[in-house]
Short mmCIF file of C-alpha atoms in Angstrom, two decimals:
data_model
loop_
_atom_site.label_atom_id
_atom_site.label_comp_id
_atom_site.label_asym_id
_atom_site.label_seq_id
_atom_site.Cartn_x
_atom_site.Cartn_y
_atom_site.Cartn_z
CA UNK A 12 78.77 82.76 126.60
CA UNK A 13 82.56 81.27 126.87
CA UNK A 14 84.87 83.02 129.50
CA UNK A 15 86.22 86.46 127.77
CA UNK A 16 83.91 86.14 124.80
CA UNK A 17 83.32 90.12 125.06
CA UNK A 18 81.96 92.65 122.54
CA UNK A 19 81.29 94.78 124.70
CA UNK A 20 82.72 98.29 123.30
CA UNK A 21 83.67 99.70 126.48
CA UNK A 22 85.92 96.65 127.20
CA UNK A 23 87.62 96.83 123.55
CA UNK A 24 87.90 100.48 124.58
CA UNK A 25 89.60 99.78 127.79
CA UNK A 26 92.05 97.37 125.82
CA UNK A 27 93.20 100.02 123.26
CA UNK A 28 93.50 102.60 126.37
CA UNK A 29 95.47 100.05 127.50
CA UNK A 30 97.74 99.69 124.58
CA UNK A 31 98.26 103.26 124.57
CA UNK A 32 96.64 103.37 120.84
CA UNK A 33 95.05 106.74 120.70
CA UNK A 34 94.43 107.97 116.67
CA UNK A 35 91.10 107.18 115.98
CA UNK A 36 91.62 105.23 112.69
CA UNK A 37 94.39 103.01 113.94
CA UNK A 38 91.85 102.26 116.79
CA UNK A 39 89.16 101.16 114.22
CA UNK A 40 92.09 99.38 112.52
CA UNK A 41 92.69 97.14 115.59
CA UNK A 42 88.75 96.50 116.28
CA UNK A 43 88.82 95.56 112.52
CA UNK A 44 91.78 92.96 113.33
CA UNK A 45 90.07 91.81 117.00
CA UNK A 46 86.73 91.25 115.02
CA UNK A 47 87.97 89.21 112.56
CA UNK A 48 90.22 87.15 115.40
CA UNK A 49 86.59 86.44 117.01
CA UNK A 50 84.95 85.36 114.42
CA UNK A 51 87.98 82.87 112.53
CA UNK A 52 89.50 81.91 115.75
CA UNK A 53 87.84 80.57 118.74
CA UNK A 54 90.68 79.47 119.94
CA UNK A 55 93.20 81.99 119.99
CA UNK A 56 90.45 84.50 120.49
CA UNK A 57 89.00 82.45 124.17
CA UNK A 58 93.27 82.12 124.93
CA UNK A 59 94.04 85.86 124.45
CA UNK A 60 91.41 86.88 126.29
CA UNK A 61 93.58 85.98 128.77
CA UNK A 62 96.23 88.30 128.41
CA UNK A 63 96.53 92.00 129.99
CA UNK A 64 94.28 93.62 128.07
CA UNK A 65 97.29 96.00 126.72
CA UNK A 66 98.93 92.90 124.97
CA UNK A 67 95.44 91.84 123.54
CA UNK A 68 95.54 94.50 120.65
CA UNK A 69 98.77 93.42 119.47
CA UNK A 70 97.63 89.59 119.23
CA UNK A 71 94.56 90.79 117.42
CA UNK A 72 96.63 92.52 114.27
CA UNK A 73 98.84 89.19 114.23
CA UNK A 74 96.30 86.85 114.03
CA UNK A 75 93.95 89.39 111.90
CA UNK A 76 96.57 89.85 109.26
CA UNK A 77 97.47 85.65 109.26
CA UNK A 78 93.48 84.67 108.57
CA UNK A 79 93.05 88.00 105.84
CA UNK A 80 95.55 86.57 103.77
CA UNK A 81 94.83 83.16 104.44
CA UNK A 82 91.52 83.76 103.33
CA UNK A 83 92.61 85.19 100.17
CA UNK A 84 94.36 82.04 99.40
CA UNK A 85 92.37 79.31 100.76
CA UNK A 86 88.89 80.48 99.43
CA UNK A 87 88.62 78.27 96.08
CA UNK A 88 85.42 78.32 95.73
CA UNK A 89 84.25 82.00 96.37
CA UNK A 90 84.34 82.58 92.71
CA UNK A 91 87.56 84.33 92.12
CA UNK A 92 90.00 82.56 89.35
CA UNK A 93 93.58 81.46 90.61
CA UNK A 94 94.79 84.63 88.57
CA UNK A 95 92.50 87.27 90.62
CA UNK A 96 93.42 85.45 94.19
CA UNK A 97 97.73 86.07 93.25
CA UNK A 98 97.01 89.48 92.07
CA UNK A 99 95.40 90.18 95.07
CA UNK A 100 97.94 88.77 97.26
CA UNK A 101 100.54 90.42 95.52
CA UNK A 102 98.57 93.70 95.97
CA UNK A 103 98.69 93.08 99.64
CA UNK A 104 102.07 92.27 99.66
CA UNK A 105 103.06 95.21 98.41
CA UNK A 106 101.23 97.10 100.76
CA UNK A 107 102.77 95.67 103.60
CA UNK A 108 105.85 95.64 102.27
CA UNK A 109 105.11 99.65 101.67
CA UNK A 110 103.62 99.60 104.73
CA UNK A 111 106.73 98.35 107.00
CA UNK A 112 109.17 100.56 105.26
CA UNK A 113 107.04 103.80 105.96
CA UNK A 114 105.44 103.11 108.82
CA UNK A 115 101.56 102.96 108.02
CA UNK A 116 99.46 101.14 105.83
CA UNK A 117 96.45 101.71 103.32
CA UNK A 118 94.01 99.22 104.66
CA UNK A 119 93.23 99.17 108.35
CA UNK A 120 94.25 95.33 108.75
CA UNK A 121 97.52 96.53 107.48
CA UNK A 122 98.62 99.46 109.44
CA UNK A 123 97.60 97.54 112.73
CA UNK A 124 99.83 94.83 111.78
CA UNK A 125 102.40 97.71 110.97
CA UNK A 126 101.67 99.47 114.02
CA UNK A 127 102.38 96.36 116.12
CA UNK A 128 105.44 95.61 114.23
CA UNK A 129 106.91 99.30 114.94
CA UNK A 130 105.12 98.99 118.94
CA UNK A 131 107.24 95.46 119.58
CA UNK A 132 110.14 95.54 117.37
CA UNK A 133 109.17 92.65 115.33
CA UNK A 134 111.77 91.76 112.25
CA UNK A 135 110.46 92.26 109.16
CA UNK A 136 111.45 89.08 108.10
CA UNK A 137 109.08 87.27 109.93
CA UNK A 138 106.37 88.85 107.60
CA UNK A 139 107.95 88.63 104.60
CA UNK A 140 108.64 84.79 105.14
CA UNK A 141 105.23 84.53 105.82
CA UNK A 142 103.69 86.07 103.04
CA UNK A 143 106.23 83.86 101.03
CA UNK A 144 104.32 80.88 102.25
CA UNK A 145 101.19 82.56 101.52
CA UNK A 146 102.66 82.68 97.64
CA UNK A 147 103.41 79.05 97.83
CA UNK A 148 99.05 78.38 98.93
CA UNK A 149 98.79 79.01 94.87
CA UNK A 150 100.87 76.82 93.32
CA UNK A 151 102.17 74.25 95.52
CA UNK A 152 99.59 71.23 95.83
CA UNK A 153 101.53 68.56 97.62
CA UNK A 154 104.56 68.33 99.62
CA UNK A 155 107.16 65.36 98.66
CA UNK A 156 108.96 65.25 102.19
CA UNK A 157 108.95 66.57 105.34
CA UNK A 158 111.93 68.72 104.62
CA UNK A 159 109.63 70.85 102.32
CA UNK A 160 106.98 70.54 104.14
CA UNK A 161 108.92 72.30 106.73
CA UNK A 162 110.19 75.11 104.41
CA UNK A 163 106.62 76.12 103.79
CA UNK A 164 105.52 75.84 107.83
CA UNK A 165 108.65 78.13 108.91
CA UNK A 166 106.88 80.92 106.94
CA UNK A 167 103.44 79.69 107.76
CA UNK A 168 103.56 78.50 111.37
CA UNK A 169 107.10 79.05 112.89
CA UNK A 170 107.13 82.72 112.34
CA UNK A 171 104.03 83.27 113.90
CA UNK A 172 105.41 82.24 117.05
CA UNK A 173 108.24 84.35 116.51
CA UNK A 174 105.94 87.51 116.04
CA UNK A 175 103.69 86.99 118.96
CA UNK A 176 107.16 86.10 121.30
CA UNK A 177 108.08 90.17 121.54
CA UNK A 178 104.16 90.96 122.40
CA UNK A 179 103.69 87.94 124.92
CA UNK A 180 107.52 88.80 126.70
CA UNK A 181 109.61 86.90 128.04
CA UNK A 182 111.32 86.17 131.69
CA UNK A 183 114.42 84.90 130.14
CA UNK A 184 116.42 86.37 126.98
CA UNK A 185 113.97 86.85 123.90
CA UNK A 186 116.39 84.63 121.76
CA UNK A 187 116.64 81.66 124.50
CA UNK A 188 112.58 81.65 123.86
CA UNK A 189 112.56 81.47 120.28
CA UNK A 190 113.17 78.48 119.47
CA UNK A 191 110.31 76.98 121.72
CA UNK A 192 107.91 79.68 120.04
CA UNK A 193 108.97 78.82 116.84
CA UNK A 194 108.57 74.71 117.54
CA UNK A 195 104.87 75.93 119.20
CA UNK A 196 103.94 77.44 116.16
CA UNK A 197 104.85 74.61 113.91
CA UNK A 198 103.02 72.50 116.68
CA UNK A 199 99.41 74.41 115.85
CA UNK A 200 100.39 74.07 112.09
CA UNK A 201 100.58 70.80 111.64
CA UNK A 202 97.58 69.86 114.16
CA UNK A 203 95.38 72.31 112.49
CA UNK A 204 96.38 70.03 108.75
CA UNK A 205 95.61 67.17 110.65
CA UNK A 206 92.35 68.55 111.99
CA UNK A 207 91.79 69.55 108.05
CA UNK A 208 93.01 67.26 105.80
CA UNK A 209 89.44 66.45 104.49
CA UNK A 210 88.74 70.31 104.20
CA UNK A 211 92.56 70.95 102.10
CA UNK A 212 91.20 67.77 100.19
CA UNK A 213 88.50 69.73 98.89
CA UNK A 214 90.98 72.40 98.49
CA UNK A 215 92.98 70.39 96.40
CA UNK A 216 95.89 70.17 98.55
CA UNK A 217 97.50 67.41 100.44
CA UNK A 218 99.61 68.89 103.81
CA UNK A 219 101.47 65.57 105.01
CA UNK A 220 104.40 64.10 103.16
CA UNK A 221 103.96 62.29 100.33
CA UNK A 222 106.80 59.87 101.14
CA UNK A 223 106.02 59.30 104.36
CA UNK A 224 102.19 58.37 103.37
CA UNK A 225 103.37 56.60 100.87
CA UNK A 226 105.59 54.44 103.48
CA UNK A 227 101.96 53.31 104.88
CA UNK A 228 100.34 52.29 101.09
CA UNK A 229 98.45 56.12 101.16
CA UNK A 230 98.34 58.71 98.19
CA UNK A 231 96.02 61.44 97.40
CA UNK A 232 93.76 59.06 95.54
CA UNK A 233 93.39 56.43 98.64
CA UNK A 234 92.40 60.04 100.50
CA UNK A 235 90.35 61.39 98.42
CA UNK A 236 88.57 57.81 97.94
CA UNK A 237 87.88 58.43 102.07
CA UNK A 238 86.73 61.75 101.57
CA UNK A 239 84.47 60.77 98.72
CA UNK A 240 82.33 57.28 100.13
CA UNK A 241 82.82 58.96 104.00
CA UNK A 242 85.23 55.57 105.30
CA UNK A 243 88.34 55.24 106.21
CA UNK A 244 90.95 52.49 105.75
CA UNK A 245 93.85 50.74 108.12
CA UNK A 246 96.31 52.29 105.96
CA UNK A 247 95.00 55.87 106.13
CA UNK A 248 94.52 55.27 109.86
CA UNK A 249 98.50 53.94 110.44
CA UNK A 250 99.53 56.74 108.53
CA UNK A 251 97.61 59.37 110.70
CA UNK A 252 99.15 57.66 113.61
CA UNK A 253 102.66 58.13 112.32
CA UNK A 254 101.72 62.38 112.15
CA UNK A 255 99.99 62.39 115.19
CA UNK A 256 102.83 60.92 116.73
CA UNK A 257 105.88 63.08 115.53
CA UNK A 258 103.32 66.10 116.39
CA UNK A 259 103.26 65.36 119.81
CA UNK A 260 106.98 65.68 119.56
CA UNK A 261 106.87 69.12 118.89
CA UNK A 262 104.83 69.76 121.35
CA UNK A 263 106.96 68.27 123.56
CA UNK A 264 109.71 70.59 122.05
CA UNK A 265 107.86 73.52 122.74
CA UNK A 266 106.27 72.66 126.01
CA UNK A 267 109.11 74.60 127.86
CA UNK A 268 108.80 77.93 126.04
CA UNK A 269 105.74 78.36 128.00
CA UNK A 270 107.70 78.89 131.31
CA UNK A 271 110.15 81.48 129.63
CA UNK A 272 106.97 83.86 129.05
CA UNK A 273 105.97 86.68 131.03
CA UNK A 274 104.07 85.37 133.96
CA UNK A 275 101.27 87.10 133.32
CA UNK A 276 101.10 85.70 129.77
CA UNK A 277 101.54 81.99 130.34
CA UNK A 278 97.96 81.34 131.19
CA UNK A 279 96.81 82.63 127.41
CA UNK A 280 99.54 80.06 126.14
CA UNK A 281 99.01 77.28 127.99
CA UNK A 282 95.64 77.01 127.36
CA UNK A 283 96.10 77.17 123.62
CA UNK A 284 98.89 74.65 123.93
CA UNK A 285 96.35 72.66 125.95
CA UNK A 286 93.27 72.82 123.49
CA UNK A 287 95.35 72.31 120.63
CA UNK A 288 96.45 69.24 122.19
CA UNK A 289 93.15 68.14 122.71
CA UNK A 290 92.40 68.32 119.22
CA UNK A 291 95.19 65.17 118.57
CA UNK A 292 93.41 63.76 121.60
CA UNK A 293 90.27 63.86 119.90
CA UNK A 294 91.65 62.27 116.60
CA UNK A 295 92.99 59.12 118.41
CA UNK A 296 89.72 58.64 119.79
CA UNK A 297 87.98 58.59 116.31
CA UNK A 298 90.21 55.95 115.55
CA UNK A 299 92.06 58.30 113.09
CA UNK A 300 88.94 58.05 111.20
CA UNK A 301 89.12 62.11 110.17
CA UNK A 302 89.08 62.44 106.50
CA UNK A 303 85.69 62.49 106.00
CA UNK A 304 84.97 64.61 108.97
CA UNK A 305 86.36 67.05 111.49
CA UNK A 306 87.13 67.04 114.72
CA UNK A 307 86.06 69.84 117.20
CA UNK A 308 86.75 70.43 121.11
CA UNK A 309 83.68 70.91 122.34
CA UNK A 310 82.36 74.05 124.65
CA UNK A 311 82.63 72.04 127.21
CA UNK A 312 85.66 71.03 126.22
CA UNK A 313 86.61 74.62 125.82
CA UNK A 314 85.40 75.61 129.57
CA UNK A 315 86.87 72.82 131.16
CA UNK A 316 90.23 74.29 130.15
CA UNK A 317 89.49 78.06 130.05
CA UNK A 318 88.05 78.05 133.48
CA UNK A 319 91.14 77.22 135.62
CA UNK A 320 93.33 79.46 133.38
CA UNK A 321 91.06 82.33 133.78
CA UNK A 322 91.78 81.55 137.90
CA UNK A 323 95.62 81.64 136.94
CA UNK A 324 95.38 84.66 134.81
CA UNK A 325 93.86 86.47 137.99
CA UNK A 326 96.60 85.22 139.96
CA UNK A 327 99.06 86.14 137.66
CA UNK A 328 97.53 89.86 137.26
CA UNK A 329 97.41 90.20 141.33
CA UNK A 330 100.79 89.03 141.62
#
């Protein structure tokens, strides 16, 4: 068993004791949103184990809410016709939208990502931009440029940051912090459509710029071709270089934003920023060979970084 991997019910207990979340169905709410962060997310869910337990509830509805809708959308092959997956979304839109104006929701994912909004002061913006990328999963297939590429990771990346920043805290002014949250965010967005460009092939979608492939001699059909006989090709391979590249660049943009945190939230963020990072690590190894297959950080992988942070996070709790 990884570090923190815990379902024990006494310790998810002790966490929403810890939170100061008392009603009985917001609690089941928030176990609903923490099981579905362990199960989707092995890497946010081994990082926030790392956090005081009373921030770990919080993380939980964020991340919860993100993969319930992203589910909705990204399941093409579960059956459901493109009409039933937008009427569903729009249900749930409405219902948070409902849900942040009154100040509870009617499904339990909902009013703990309500709850935690109201709990940490969280703009409602940040949700609704979100689920306005969410829309965009239905229609949009392919992104000319990297400008609108961008527009749709603000809402499905950037903000993200932004809503965890109030729950992680900060040792500087919140707004100083932002803009490293948002860039870390974006960071995780575009390594995870790196990670799954095969996958979002299969999906039907294409997440790098069209131009900028296109600058290498790539299009869908060159990618799907990869996908399809399981080889790769010295353009694909260039042009994964390229996105690699201006990824780490983000990173390196964020990188600072973890030293404006809350001491005794750093550890949790560093050690996502530093398995994330292993993932691009990972792809330069396979030679950028990564269309017809994915990429994983290994449990070992996982410990070797998890380990020492778990040592920090103790540090950071005694101090």
């Amino acid at each position: 068993m990884l570090p923190g991997k815990d379902s024990n019910p006494m310790s998810v207990d002790r966490e929403l004791d810890a939170a100061a979340i008392t009603d009985p169905a917001l609690r089941a709410a928030y176990q609903r949103c923490r099981a579905l962060n362990a199960v989707h997310g092995r890497t946010y869910y081994l990082a926030t184990r790392l956090l005081s337990p009373g921030r770990r509830p919080a993380v939980h509805a964020l991340y919860g809410f993100a993969r319930w809708v992203d589910d909705i959308v990204d399941e093409v092959h579960d059956g459901r016709t493109p009409d039933e997956r937008a009427a569903e979304l729009a249900r749930l839109d409405a219902a948070l939208a409902e849900g942040l104006a009154t100040g509870s929701g009617p499904h339990p994912v909902v009013a703990a990502v309500v709850d935690t909004a109201r709990r940490y002061g969280i703009p409602h913006r940040h949700f609704h931009d979100f689920m306005a990328s969410m829309r965009m999963d239905l229609t949009v297939t392919d992104y000319a440029d990297y400008a609108a590429l961008s527009r749709y990771v603000h809402g499905s990346a950037a903000v993200i940051g932004l809503q965890v920043l109030p729950v992680l805290g900060t040792c500087v002014p919140q707004e100083e912090a932002e803009p490293a949250a948002a860039a870390l965010g974006v960071a995780f967005q575009l390594t995870n459509f790196l990670r799954d460009v095969g996958e979002d092939l299969d999906r039907g979608r294409v997440y790098l710029p069209a131009d900028e492939l296109a600058a290498f001699g790539v299009d869908r059909e060159l990618l799907m071709w990869a996908r399809r006989s399981g080889r790769t090709d010295p353009r694909i391979r260039r042009a994964l270089a390229h996105q690699v590249a201006r990824t780490r660049a983000v990173y390196r943009e964020a990188e600072p934003g973890v030293g404006m945190l809350a001491r005794r939230s750093r550890p949790c963020v560093d050690t996502a920023f530093r398995l994330y990072g292993r993932i691009l690590d990972l792809i330069e190894q396979a030679d950028y060979d990564i269309v017809s297959r994915r990429v994983v950080v290994s449990r070992r992988g996982r410990l070797a970084v998890a380990l020492p942070a778990f040592a920090r996070a103790a540090l950071a709790a005694a101090g």
